[in-house]
Amino acid sequence: MELRSLQDLFVLEIKDLYNAEQQLLDALPRMAEAASNPELRNAFQQHEVTTREQVRRLERIFDDLGQSPKGHKCQGMEGLVREGREMIGQEGDPAVRDAGLIGAAQRIEHYEIAGYGTARTFAERLGMDEAARLLQQTLDEEGETDHRLTGLAERLVNPEAQQRSGPGPQEPERRQSGYGG
């Protein structure tokens, strides 16, 4: 695709997001199955439902543009999903693997947050108010998912992983950003 305008770049960005979400839909059931913590498993299952709705929103934007969402491979998500699969395959304590799954999932969320923020900004610049609104809705959901994963990590998964792996340094002071599962 030749980039001649901001609209061309916008279309490329949302194609990238669409493919990223498709790859994530393939990965989330495996992540849920690999999670030993029931709350983490439930979080992955709920995120799959949310992701399906996010895909529908992207399809709506493509319909409004008269464009196809197909034809682009998101290399970034491919790498992130591959890292998640590697974590699933790790041998060892299930609680420690759960902590690793949260880390992998949060890297995915941060990638999506960056992509949706960029696409929303392009839509605003192009006067595509409905697309900007839909992208902001998804951006908000991605942030909520990230914060939920952080909460699970801090409240349940990381303490259990630390307890099972023996004593270590004291728990660090809580970060202001809210990130860091």
CSV table of N, CA and C in Angstrom, one decimal:
chain,number,residue,atom,x,y,z
A,1,MET,N,0.8,-1.2,0.0
A,1,MET,CA,0.0,0.0,0.0
A,1,MET,C,0.9,1.2,0.0
A,2,GLU,N,0.6,2.1,-0.9
A,2,GLU,CA,1.4,3.4,-1.0
A,2,GLU,C,0.7,4.4,-0.1
A,3,LEU,N,1.6,5.0,0.7
A,3,LEU,CA,1.1,6.0,1.6
A,3,LEU,C,1.2,7.4,1.0
A,4,ARG,N,0.1,8.0,0.6
A,4,ARG,CA,0.1,9.3,0.0
A,4,ARG,C,-0.6,10.3,0.8
A,5,SER,N,-1.3,9.9,1.9
A,5,SER,CA,-2.1,10.8,2.7
A,5,SER,C,-2.2,10.3,4.1
A,6,LEU,N,-2.7,11.1,5.0
A,6,LEU,CA,-2.9,10.7,6.3
A,6,LEU,C,-4.1,9.6,6.4
A,7,GLN,N,-5.0,9.7,5.4
A,7,GLN,CA,-6.1,8.7,5.4
A,7,GLN,C,-5.5,7.4,5.0
A,8,ASP,N,-4.5,7.3,4.1
A,8,ASP,CA,-3.9,6.1,3.7
A,8,ASP,C,-3.2,5.5,4.9
A,9,LEU,N,-2.5,6.3,5.7
A,9,LEU,CA,-1.8,5.9,6.9
A,9,LEU,C,-2.9,5.4,7.9
A,10,PHE,N,-4.0,6.1,8.1
A,10,PHE,CA,-5.1,5.7,9.0
A,10,PHE,C,-5.6,4.3,8.6
A,11,VAL,N,-5.8,4.1,7.3
A,11,VAL,CA,-6.3,2.8,6.9
A,11,VAL,C,-5.3,1.7,7.2
A,12,LEU,N,-4.0,2.0,6.9
A,12,LEU,CA,-3.0,1.0,7.2
A,12,LEU,C,-2.9,0.7,8.7
A,13,GLU,N,-3.1,1.7,9.5
A,13,GLU,CA,-3.1,1.5,11.0
A,13,GLU,C,-4.2,0.6,11.5
A,14,ILE,N,-5.4,0.9,10.9
A,14,ILE,CA,-6.6,0.1,11.4
A,14,ILE,C,-6.5,-1.4,10.8
A,15,LYS,N,-5.9,-1.5,9.6
A,15,LYS,CA,-5.7,-2.9,9.1
A,15,LYS,C,-4.7,-3.6,10.0
A,16,ASP,N,-3.7,-2.9,10.5
A,16,ASP,CA,-2.8,-3.5,11.4
A,16,ASP,C,-3.5,-3.9,12.7
A,17,LEU,N,-4.3,-3.1,13.2
A,17,LEU,CA,-5.1,-3.4,14.4
A,17,LEU,C,-6.0,-4.5,14.2
A,18,TYR,N,-6.7,-4.6,13.1
A,18,TYR,CA,-7.6,-5.7,12.8
A,18,TYR,C,-6.9,-7.0,12.7
A,19,ASN,N,-5.8,-7.1,12.1
A,19,ASN,CA,-5.0,-8.3,12.1
A,19,ASN,C,-4.5,-8.7,13.4
A,20,ALA,N,-4.1,-7.7,14.2
A,20,ALA,CA,-3.6,-7.9,15.6
A,20,ALA,C,-4.7,-8.5,16.4
A,21,GLU,N,-5.9,-8.0,16.3
A,21,GLU,CA,-7.0,-8.5,17.1
A,21,GLU,C,-7.3,-10.0,16.6
A,22,GLN,N,-7.2,-10.3,15.3
A,22,GLN,CA,-7.5,-11.6,14.8
A,22,GLN,C,-6.5,-12.6,15.4
A,23,GLN,N,-5.2,-12.2,15.5
A,23,GLN,CA,-4.2,-13.0,16.1
A,23,GLN,C,-4.4,-13.2,17.6
A,24,LEU,N,-4.9,-12.2,18.2
A,24,LEU,CA,-5.2,-12.3,19.7
A,24,LEU,C,-6.3,-13.2,19.9
A,25,LEU,N,-7.3,-13.2,19.1
A,25,LEU,CA,-8.5,-14.1,19.2
A,25,LEU,C,-8.0,-15.5,19.2
A,26,ASP,N,-7.0,-15.8,18.4
A,26,ASP,CA,-6.5,-17.2,18.3
A,26,ASP,C,-5.7,-17.5,19.6
A,27,ALA,N,-5.0,-16.5,20.2
A,27,ALA,CA,-4.2,-16.8,21.4
A,27,ALA,C,-4.9,-16.8,22.7
A,28,LEU,N,-5.9,-16.0,22.8
A,28,LEU,CA,-6.6,-15.9,24.2
A,28,LEU,C,-7.1,-17.2,24.7
A,29,PRO,N,-7.8,-18.0,23.9
A,29,PRO,CA,-8.2,-19.3,24.5
A,29,PRO,C,-7.1,-20.2,25.0
A,30,ARG,N,-5.9,-20.1,24.4
A,30,ARG,CA,-4.8,-20.9,24.8
A,30,ARG,C,-4.2,-20.3,26.1
A,31,MET,N,-4.2,-19.0,26.2
A,31,MET,CA,-3.7,-18.3,27.4
A,31,MET,C,-4.7,-18.7,28.6
A,32,ALA,N,-6.0,-18.7,28.3
A,32,ALA,CA,-7.0,-19.0,29.4
A,32,ALA,C,-6.8,-20.4,29.8
A,33,GLU,N,-6.6,-21.3,28.9
A,33,GLU,CA,-6.4,-22.7,29.3
A,33,GLU,C,-5.1,-22.9,30.1
A,34,ALA,N,-4.1,-22.2,29.8
A,34,ALA,CA,-2.8,-22.3,30.5
A,34,ALA,C,-2.8,-21.7,31.9
A,35,ALA,N,-3.7,-20.7,32.1
A,35,ALA,CA,-3.7,-20.1,33.4
A,35,ALA,C,-4.2,-21.0,34.5
A,36,SER,N,-3.4,-21.1,35.6
A,36,SER,CA,-3.8,-21.9,36.7
A,36,SER,C,-4.7,-21.2,37.7
A,37,ASN,N,-4.6,-19.9,37.7
A,37,ASN,CA,-5.4,-19.1,38.6
A,37,ASN,C,-6.8,-18.8,38.0
A,38,PRO,N,-7.9,-19.2,38.7
A,38,PRO,CA,-9.2,-19.1,38.1
A,38,PRO,C,-9.6,-17.6,37.7
A,39,GLU,N,-9.2,-16.7,38.5
A,39,GLU,CA,-9.5,-15.3,38.1
A,39,GLU,C,-8.7,-14.8,36.9
A,40,LEU,N,-7.5,-15.3,36.7
A,40,LEU,CA,-6.7,-15.0,35.5
A,40,LEU,C,-7.4,-15.6,34.3
A,41,ARG,N,-7.7,-16.9,34.5
A,41,ARG,CA,-8.4,-17.6,33.4
A,41,ARG,C,-9.7,-16.9,33.0
A,42,ASN,N,-10.5,-16.4,33.9
A,42,ASN,CA,-11.7,-15.7,33.7
A,42,ASN,C,-11.4,-14.4,33.0
A,43,ALA,N,-10.3,-13.7,33.4
A,43,ALA,CA,-9.9,-12.4,32.7
A,43,ALA,C,-9.6,-12.6,31.3
A,44,PHE,N,-8.9,-13.7,31.0
A,44,PHE,CA,-8.6,-14.0,29.6
A,44,PHE,C,-9.8,-14.3,28.8
A,45,GLN,N,-10.7,-15.1,29.4
A,45,GLN,CA,-12.0,-15.4,28.7
A,45,GLN,C,-12.8,-14.2,28.5
A,46,GLN,N,-12.9,-13.3,29.4
A,46,GLN,CA,-13.7,-12.1,29.3
A,46,GLN,C,-13.1,-11.2,28.2
A,47,HIS,N,-11.7,-11.2,28.2
A,47,HIS,CA,-11.1,-10.3,27.2
A,47,HIS,C,-11.3,-10.9,25.7
A,48,GLU,N,-11.5,-12.2,25.6
A,48,GLU,CA,-11.8,-12.7,24.3
A,48,GLU,C,-13.2,-12.2,23.8
A,49,VAL,N,-14.1,-12.1,24.7
A,49,VAL,CA,-15.5,-11.6,24.4
A,49,VAL,C,-15.4,-10.1,24.0
A,50,THR,N,-14.6,-9.4,24.8
A,50,THR,CA,-14.4,-7.9,24.5
A,50,THR,C,-13.7,-7.8,23.2
A,51,THR,N,-12.7,-8.6,22.9
A,51,THR,CA,-11.9,-8.5,21.6
A,51,THR,C,-12.9,-8.7,20.4
A,52,ARG,N,-13.8,-9.7,20.5
A,52,ARG,CA,-14.7,-9.9,19.4
A,52,ARG,C,-15.5,-8.6,19.1
A,53,GLU,N,-15.9,-7.9,20.2
A,53,GLU,CA,-16.7,-6.7,20.0
A,53,GLU,C,-15.8,-5.6,19.4
A,54,GLN,N,-14.5,-5.6,19.8
A,54,GLN,CA,-13.6,-4.6,19.2
A,54,GLN,C,-13.4,-4.9,17.7
A,55,VAL,N,-13.3,-6.1,17.3
A,55,VAL,CA,-13.2,-6.5,15.9
A,55,VAL,C,-14.4,-6.0,15.1
A,56,ARG,N,-15.6,-6.1,15.7
A,56,ARG,CA,-16.8,-5.6,15.1
A,56,ARG,C,-16.8,-4.1,14.9
A,57,ARG,N,-16.2,-3.4,15.9
A,57,ARG,CA,-16.1,-2.0,15.7
A,57,ARG,C,-15.2,-1.6,14.5
A,58,LEU,N,-14.1,-2.3,14.5
A,58,LEU,CA,-13.2,-2.1,13.3
A,58,LEU,C,-13.8,-2.4,12.0
A,59,GLU,N,-14.6,-3.5,12.0
A,59,GLU,CA,-15.3,-3.8,10.7
A,59,GLU,C,-16.3,-2.7,10.4
A,60,ARG,N,-16.9,-2.1,11.3
A,60,ARG,CA,-17.8,-1.0,11.1
A,60,ARG,C,-17.1,0.2,10.5
A,61,ILE,N,-15.9,0.5,11.0
A,61,ILE,CA,-15.1,1.6,10.4
A,61,ILE,C,-14.8,1.3,9.0
A,62,PHE,N,-14.3,0.0,8.7
A,62,PHE,CA,-14.0,-0.3,7.4
A,62,PHE,C,-15.2,-0.2,6.4
A,63,ASP,N,-16.4,-0.6,6.9
A,63,ASP,CA,-17.6,-0.5,6.1
A,63,ASP,C,-17.8,1.0,5.8
A,64,ASP,N,-17.7,1.8,6.8
A,64,ASP,CA,-17.9,3.3,6.6
A,64,ASP,C,-16.9,3.9,5.5
A,65,LEU,N,-15.7,3.3,5.5
A,65,LEU,CA,-14.7,3.8,4.6
A,65,LEU,C,-14.8,3.1,3.2
A,66,GLY,N,-15.6,2.0,3.1
A,66,GLY,CA,-15.7,1.3,1.9
A,66,GLY,C,-14.4,0.5,1.6
A,67,GLN,N,-13.7,0.1,2.7
A,67,GLN,CA,-12.4,-0.6,2.6
A,67,GLN,C,-12.6,-2.0,3.1
A,68,SER,N,-11.6,-2.9,2.8
A,68,SER,CA,-11.5,-4.2,3.3
A,68,SER,C,-10.5,-4.2,4.5
A,69,PRO,N,-10.8,-4.9,5.5
A,69,PRO,CA,-9.9,-5.0,6.6
A,69,PRO,C,-8.7,-6.0,6.3
A,70,LYS,N,-8.8,-6.7,5.3
A,70,LYS,CA,-7.9,-7.8,5.0
A,70,LYS,C,-6.7,-7.3,4.3
A,71,GLY,N,-5.6,-8.1,4.2
A,71,GLY,CA,-4.5,-7.8,3.4
A,71,GLY,C,-3.3,-7.2,4.1
A,72,HIS,N,-3.3,-7.2,5.4
A,72,HIS,CA,-2.1,-6.7,6.1
A,72,HIS,C,-1.8,-7.7,7.3
A,73,LYS,N,-0.5,-8.0,7.5
A,73,LYS,CA,-0.1,-8.8,8.6
A,73,LYS,C,0.6,-8.0,9.7
A,74,CYS,N,0.1,-8.0,10.9
A,74,CYS,CA,0.7,-7.3,12.0
A,74,CYS,C,1.9,-8.1,12.6
A,75,GLN,N,3.1,-7.6,12.2
A,75,GLN,CA,4.3,-8.3,12.6
A,75,GLN,C,4.5,-8.2,14.1
A,76,GLY,N,4.2,-7.0,14.7
A,76,GLY,CA,4.4,-6.7,16.1
A,76,GLY,C,3.6,-7.7,16.9
A,77,MET,N,2.3,-7.9,16.6
A,77,MET,CA,1.4,-8.8,17.4
A,77,MET,C,1.9,-10.2,17.2
A,78,GLU,N,2.4,-10.5,16.0
A,78,GLU,CA,2.9,-11.9,15.7
A,78,GLU,C,4.0,-12.2,16.7
A,79,GLY,N,4.9,-11.3,16.9
A,79,GLY,CA,6.0,-11.5,17.9
A,79,GLY,C,5.5,-11.6,19.3
A,80,LEU,N,4.6,-10.7,19.7
A,80,LEU,CA,4.0,-10.8,21.0
A,80,LEU,C,3.3,-12.0,21.3
A,81,VAL,N,2.5,-12.5,20.4
A,81,VAL,CA,1.8,-13.8,20.5
A,81,VAL,C,2.7,-14.9,20.6
A,82,ARG,N,3.8,-14.9,19.8
A,82,ARG,CA,4.8,-15.9,19.9
A,82,ARG,C,5.4,-16.0,21.3
A,83,GLU,N,5.7,-14.8,21.9
A,83,GLU,CA,6.3,-14.8,23.2
A,83,GLU,C,5.3,-15.4,24.2
A,84,GLY,N,4.0,-15.1,24.1
A,84,GLY,CA,3.0,-15.6,24.9
A,84,GLY,C,2.9,-17.2,24.8
A,85,ARG,N,3.1,-17.7,23.6
A,85,ARG,CA,3.1,-19.1,23.4
A,85,ARG,C,4.3,-19.8,24.1
A,86,GLU,N,5.4,-19.1,24.0
A,86,GLU,CA,6.6,-19.6,24.7
A,86,GLU,C,6.4,-19.6,26.2
A,87,MET,N,5.7,-18.6,26.8
A,87,MET,CA,5.4,-18.6,28.2
A,87,MET,C,4.5,-19.8,28.6
A,88,ILE,N,3.5,-20.0,27.7
A,88,ILE,CA,2.6,-21.1,28.0
A,88,ILE,C,3.4,-22.5,28.0
A,89,GLY,N,4.4,-22.6,27.2
A,89,GLY,CA,5.1,-23.8,27.1
A,89,GLY,C,6.2,-24.0,28.2
A,90,GLN,N,6.4,-23.0,29.0
A,90,GLN,CA,7.4,-23.1,30.1
A,90,GLN,C,7.0,-24.1,31.1
A,91,GLU,N,8.0,-24.9,31.5
A,91,GLU,CA,7.8,-25.9,32.6
A,91,GLU,C,8.1,-25.1,33.9
A,92,GLY,N,7.4,-25.6,35.0
A,92,GLY,CA,7.7,-25.1,36.3
A,92,GLY,C,6.5,-24.8,37.1
A,93,ASP,N,6.6,-24.0,38.1
A,93,ASP,CA,5.5,-23.7,39.0
A,93,ASP,C,4.4,-22.9,38.2
A,94,PRO,N,3.1,-23.4,38.4
A,94,PRO,CA,2.0,-22.8,37.7
A,94,PRO,C,1.8,-21.3,38.1
A,95,ALA,N,2.0,-21.0,39.3
A,95,ALA,CA,1.8,-19.6,39.8
A,95,ALA,C,2.9,-18.7,39.1
A,96,VAL,N,4.1,-19.2,39.0
A,96,VAL,CA,5.1,-18.4,38.4
A,96,VAL,C,4.8,-18.2,36.9
A,97,ARG,N,4.3,-19.3,36.2
A,97,ARG,CA,3.9,-19.2,34.8
A,97,ARG,C,2.8,-18.2,34.7
A,98,ASP,N,1.8,-18.2,35.6
A,98,ASP,CA,0.7,-17.2,35.6
A,98,ASP,C,1.3,-15.8,35.6
A,99,ALA,N,2.3,-15.5,36.4
A,99,ALA,CA,2.9,-14.2,36.5
A,99,ALA,C,3.5,-13.8,35.1
A,100,GLY,N,4.1,-14.8,34.5
A,100,GLY,CA,4.7,-14.6,33.2
A,100,GLY,C,3.6,-14.4,32.1
A,101,LEU,N,2.5,-15.1,32.2
A,101,LEU,CA,1.4,-14.9,31.3
A,101,LEU,C,0.8,-13.5,31.4
A,102,ILE,N,0.7,-13.0,32.6
A,102,ILE,CA,0.2,-11.6,32.8
A,102,ILE,C,1.2,-10.6,32.2
A,103,GLY,N,2.5,-10.8,32.3
A,103,GLY,CA,3.5,-10.0,31.7
A,103,GLY,C,3.4,-10.0,30.2
A,104,ALA,N,3.2,-11.2,29.6
A,104,ALA,CA,3.0,-11.3,28.2
A,104,ALA,C,1.7,-10.6,27.7
A,105,ALA,N,0.6,-10.8,28.5
A,105,ALA,CA,-0.6,-10.1,28.1
A,105,ALA,C,-0.5,-8.6,28.2
A,106,GLN,N,0.2,-8.1,29.2
A,106,GLN,CA,0.3,-6.7,29.4
A,106,GLN,C,1.1,-6.1,28.2
A,107,ARG,N,2.1,-6.8,27.8
A,107,ARG,CA,2.9,-6.3,26.6
A,107,ARG,C,2.0,-6.2,25.4
A,108,ILE,N,1.1,-7.1,25.3
A,108,ILE,CA,0.1,-7.1,24.2
A,108,ILE,C,-0.8,-5.9,24.4
A,109,GLU,N,-1.3,-5.7,25.6
A,109,GLU,CA,-2.2,-4.6,25.9
A,109,GLU,C,-1.6,-3.2,25.6
A,110,HIS,N,-0.3,-3.1,26.0
A,110,HIS,CA,0.4,-1.8,25.7
A,110,HIS,C,0.6,-1.6,24.2
A,111,TYR,N,0.8,-2.6,23.5
A,111,TYR,CA,1.0,-2.5,22.0
A,111,TYR,C,-0.3,-2.0,21.4
A,112,GLU,N,-1.4,-2.6,21.9
A,112,GLU,CA,-2.8,-2.2,21.4
A,112,GLU,C,-3.1,-0.8,21.8
A,113,ILE,N,-2.8,-0.4,23.0
A,113,ILE,CA,-3.1,0.9,23.5
A,113,ILE,C,-2.4,1.9,22.6
A,114,ALA,N,-1.1,1.7,22.2
A,114,ALA,CA,-0.4,2.6,21.4
A,114,ALA,C,-1.0,2.6,20.0
A,115,GLY,N,-1.4,1.5,19.4
A,115,GLY,CA,-2.0,1.5,18.1
A,115,GLY,C,-3.4,2.2,18.1
A,116,TYR,N,-4.2,1.9,19.1
A,116,TYR,CA,-5.6,2.5,19.1
A,116,TYR,C,-5.5,4.0,19.3
A,117,GLY,N,-4.5,4.4,20.2
A,117,GLY,CA,-4.3,5.8,20.4
A,117,GLY,C,-3.9,6.6,19.1
A,118,THR,N,-3.0,6.0,18.4
A,118,THR,CA,-2.6,6.5,17.1
A,118,THR,C,-3.7,6.6,16.1
A,119,ALA,N,-4.4,5.5,16.0
A,119,ALA,CA,-5.6,5.5,15.0
A,119,ALA,C,-6.6,6.5,15.4
A,120,ARG,N,-7.0,6.6,16.7
A,120,ARG,CA,-8.0,7.5,17.1
A,120,ARG,C,-7.5,9.0,16.8
A,121,THR,N,-6.3,9.3,17.0
A,121,THR,CA,-5.8,10.6,16.8
A,121,THR,C,-5.8,10.9,15.3
A,122,PHE,N,-5.5,10.0,14.4
A,122,PHE,CA,-5.6,10.2,13.0
A,122,PHE,C,-7.1,10.4,12.6
A,123,ALA,N,-8.0,9.6,13.2
A,123,ALA,CA,-9.4,9.8,12.8
A,123,ALA,C,-9.9,11.2,13.2
A,124,GLU,N,-9.5,11.6,14.4
A,124,GLU,CA,-9.9,13.0,14.8
A,124,GLU,C,-9.3,14.0,13.9
A,125,ARG,N,-8.1,13.9,13.5
A,125,ARG,CA,-7.4,14.8,12.5
A,125,ARG,C,-8.2,14.8,11.2
A,126,LEU,N,-8.7,13.7,10.8
A,126,LEU,CA,-9.4,13.5,9.5
A,126,LEU,C,-10.8,13.9,9.6
A,127,GLY,N,-11.3,14.3,10.7
A,127,GLY,CA,-12.7,14.6,10.9
A,127,GLY,C,-13.7,13.4,10.9
A,128,MET,N,-13.1,12.3,11.2
A,128,MET,CA,-13.9,11.0,11.2
A,128,MET,C,-14.4,10.8,12.6
A,129,ASP,N,-15.4,11.6,13.0
A,129,ASP,CA,-15.9,11.6,14.4
A,129,ASP,C,-16.4,10.2,14.9
A,130,GLU,N,-17.1,9.5,14.1
A,130,GLU,CA,-17.6,8.2,14.5
A,130,GLU,C,-16.5,7.2,14.7
A,131,ALA,N,-15.6,7.2,13.7
A,131,ALA,CA,-14.4,6.3,13.9
A,131,ALA,C,-13.6,6.6,15.1
A,132,ALA,N,-13.4,7.9,15.4
A,132,ALA,CA,-12.7,8.3,16.5
A,132,ALA,C,-13.4,7.9,17.8
A,133,ARG,N,-14.7,8.0,17.8
A,133,ARG,CA,-15.5,7.6,19.0
A,133,ARG,C,-15.3,6.1,19.2
A,134,LEU,N,-15.5,5.3,18.2
A,134,LEU,CA,-15.3,3.8,18.3
A,134,LEU,C,-13.9,3.4,18.7
A,135,LEU,N,-12.9,4.1,18.2
A,135,LEU,CA,-11.6,3.7,18.5
A,135,LEU,C,-11.3,4.1,20.0
A,136,GLN,N,-11.8,5.3,20.4
A,136,GLN,CA,-11.7,5.7,21.8
A,136,GLN,C,-12.3,4.7,22.8
A,137,GLN,N,-13.5,4.1,22.4
A,137,GLN,CA,-14.2,3.1,23.2
A,137,GLN,C,-13.3,1.9,23.4
A,138,THR,N,-12.7,1.5,22.3
A,138,THR,CA,-11.7,0.3,22.4
A,138,THR,C,-10.5,0.7,23.2
A,139,LEU,N,-10.0,1.9,23.0
A,139,LEU,CA,-8.8,2.3,23.7
A,139,LEU,C,-9.1,2.3,25.2
A,140,ASP,N,-10.3,2.7,25.6
A,140,ASP,CA,-10.7,2.7,27.0
A,140,ASP,C,-10.7,1.2,27.5
A,141,GLU,N,-11.3,0.4,26.7
A,141,GLU,CA,-11.4,-1.1,27.1
A,141,GLU,C,-10.0,-1.7,27.3
A,142,GLU,N,-9.1,-1.3,26.4
A,142,GLU,CA,-7.7,-1.9,26.5
A,142,GLU,C,-7.1,-1.4,27.8
A,143,GLY,N,-7.3,-0.1,28.1
A,143,GLY,CA,-6.7,0.4,29.4
A,143,GLY,C,-7.3,-0.3,30.6
A,144,GLU,N,-8.6,-0.6,30.6
A,144,GLU,CA,-9.3,-1.3,31.7
A,144,GLU,C,-8.7,-2.7,31.8
A,145,THR,N,-8.5,-3.4,30.7
A,145,THR,CA,-7.9,-4.7,30.7
A,145,THR,C,-6.6,-4.7,31.3
A,146,ASP,N,-5.8,-3.7,30.9
A,146,ASP,CA,-4.4,-3.6,31.5
A,146,ASP,C,-4.5,-3.4,33.0
A,147,HIS,N,-5.3,-2.5,33.4
A,147,HIS,CA,-5.4,-2.3,34.9
A,147,HIS,C,-6.0,-3.5,35.6
A,148,ARG,N,-6.9,-4.2,35.0
A,148,ARG,CA,-7.4,-5.5,35.6
A,148,ARG,C,-6.2,-6.5,35.8
A,149,LEU,N,-5.4,-6.6,34.8
A,149,LEU,CA,-4.3,-7.5,34.8
A,149,LEU,C,-3.3,-7.1,35.9
A,150,THR,N,-3.0,-5.8,36.0
A,150,THR,CA,-2.2,-5.3,37.0
A,150,THR,C,-2.7,-5.6,38.4
A,151,GLY,N,-4.0,-5.4,38.6
A,151,GLY,CA,-4.6,-5.7,39.9
A,151,GLY,C,-4.5,-7.2,40.2
A,152,LEU,N,-4.8,-8.1,39.3
A,152,LEU,CA,-4.6,-9.5,39.5
A,152,LEU,C,-3.2,-9.9,39.9
A,153,ALA,N,-2.2,-9.3,39.2
A,153,ALA,CA,-0.8,-9.5,39.4
A,153,ALA,C,-0.5,-9.1,40.9
A,154,GLU,N,-0.8,-7.9,41.2
A,154,GLU,CA,-0.4,-7.3,42.5
A,154,GLU,C,-1.2,-8.0,43.7
A,155,ARG,N,-2.4,-8.3,43.5
A,155,ARG,CA,-3.3,-8.8,44.5
A,155,ARG,C,-3.1,-10.3,44.7
A,156,LEU,N,-3.0,-11.1,43.7
A,156,LEU,CA,-3.0,-12.5,43.8
A,156,LEU,C,-1.8,-13.3,43.2
A,157,VAL,N,-1.5,-13.0,41.9
A,157,VAL,CA,-0.6,-13.9,41.2
A,157,VAL,C,0.9,-13.7,41.6
A,158,ASN,N,1.3,-12.4,41.6
A,158,ASN,CA,2.7,-12.2,42.0
A,158,ASN,C,3.0,-12.6,43.4
A,159,PRO,N,2.2,-12.3,44.4
A,159,PRO,CA,2.4,-12.8,45.8
A,159,PRO,C,2.5,-14.3,45.9
A,160,GLU,N,1.6,-15.0,45.2
A,160,GLU,CA,1.6,-16.5,45.2
A,160,GLU,C,2.9,-17.0,44.5
A,161,ALA,N,3.3,-16.4,43.4
A,161,ALA,CA,4.5,-16.8,42.7
A,161,ALA,C,5.7,-16.6,43.6
A,162,GLN,N,5.7,-15.5,44.3
A,162,GLN,CA,6.9,-15.1,45.2
A,162,GLN,C,6.9,-16.1,46.4
A,163,GLN,N,5.7,-16.4,46.9
A,163,GLN,CA,5.6,-17.3,48.1
A,163,GLN,C,6.1,-18.7,47.7
A,164,ARG,N,5.8,-19.1,46.6
A,164,ARG,CA,6.1,-20.5,46.1
A,164,ARG,C,7.6,-20.6,45.8
A,165,SER,N,8.2,-19.5,45.4
A,165,SER,CA,9.6,-19.5,45.0
A,165,SER,C,10.5,-19.1,46.1
A,166,GLY,N,10.0,-18.9,47.3
A,166,GLY,CA,10.8,-18.6,48.5
A,166,GLY,C,10.9,-17.2,48.8
A,167,PRO,N,11.6,-16.9,49.9
A,167,PRO,CA,11.7,-15.5,50.3
A,167,PRO,C,12.6,-14.7,49.4
A,168,GLY,N,12.3,-13.5,49.2
A,168,GLY,CA,13.1,-12.6,48.4
A,168,GLY,C,13.1,-11.2,49.0
A,169,PRO,N,13.5,-10.2,48.2
A,169,PRO,CA,13.4,-8.9,48.7
A,169,PRO,C,12.0,-8.4,49.0
A,170,GLN,N,11.9,-7.4,49.9
A,170,GLN,CA,10.6,-6.9,50.3
A,170,GLN,C,9.9,-6.4,49.0
A,171,GLU,N,8.5,-6.4,49.1
A,171,GLU,CA,7.7,-5.9,48.0
A,171,GLU,C,8.1,-4.5,47.7
A,172,PRO,N,8.3,-4.1,46.4
A,172,PRO,CA,8.6,-2.7,46.1
A,172,PRO,C,7.5,-1.8,46.4
A,173,GLU,N,7.8,-0.5,46.5
A,173,GLU,CA,6.8,0.5,46.7
A,173,GLU,C,5.9,0.5,45.4
A,174,ARG,N,4.6,0.7,45.6
A,174,ARG,CA,3.7,0.7,44.5
A,174,ARG,C,4.0,1.9,43.6
A,175,ARG,N,4.0,1.6,42.3
A,175,ARG,CA,4.2,2.5,41.2
A,175,ARG,C,3.0,3.4,41.0
A,176,GLN,N,3.3,4.7,40.6
A,176,GLN,CA,2.2,5.6,40.4
A,176,GLN,C,1.5,5.3,39.1
A,177,SER,N,2.1,4.8,38.1
A,177,SER,CA,1.5,4.6,36.8
A,177,SER,C,0.4,3.6,36.8
A,178,GLY,N,0.4,2.6,37.7
A,178,GLY,CA,-0.5,1.6,37.7
A,178,GLY,C,-0.1,0.4,36.8
A,179,TYR,N,0.9,0.5,36.1
A,179,TYR,CA,1.4,-0.6,35.2
A,179,TYR,C,2.4,-1.4,36.0
A,180,GLY,N,2.7,-2.5,35.5
A,180,GLY,CA,3.8,-3.3,36.0
A,180,GLY,C,3.3,-4.6,36.7
A,181,GLY,N,2.5,-5.4,36.0
A,181,GLY,CA,2.0,-6.6,36.5
A,181,GLY,C,3.1,-7.5,36.7
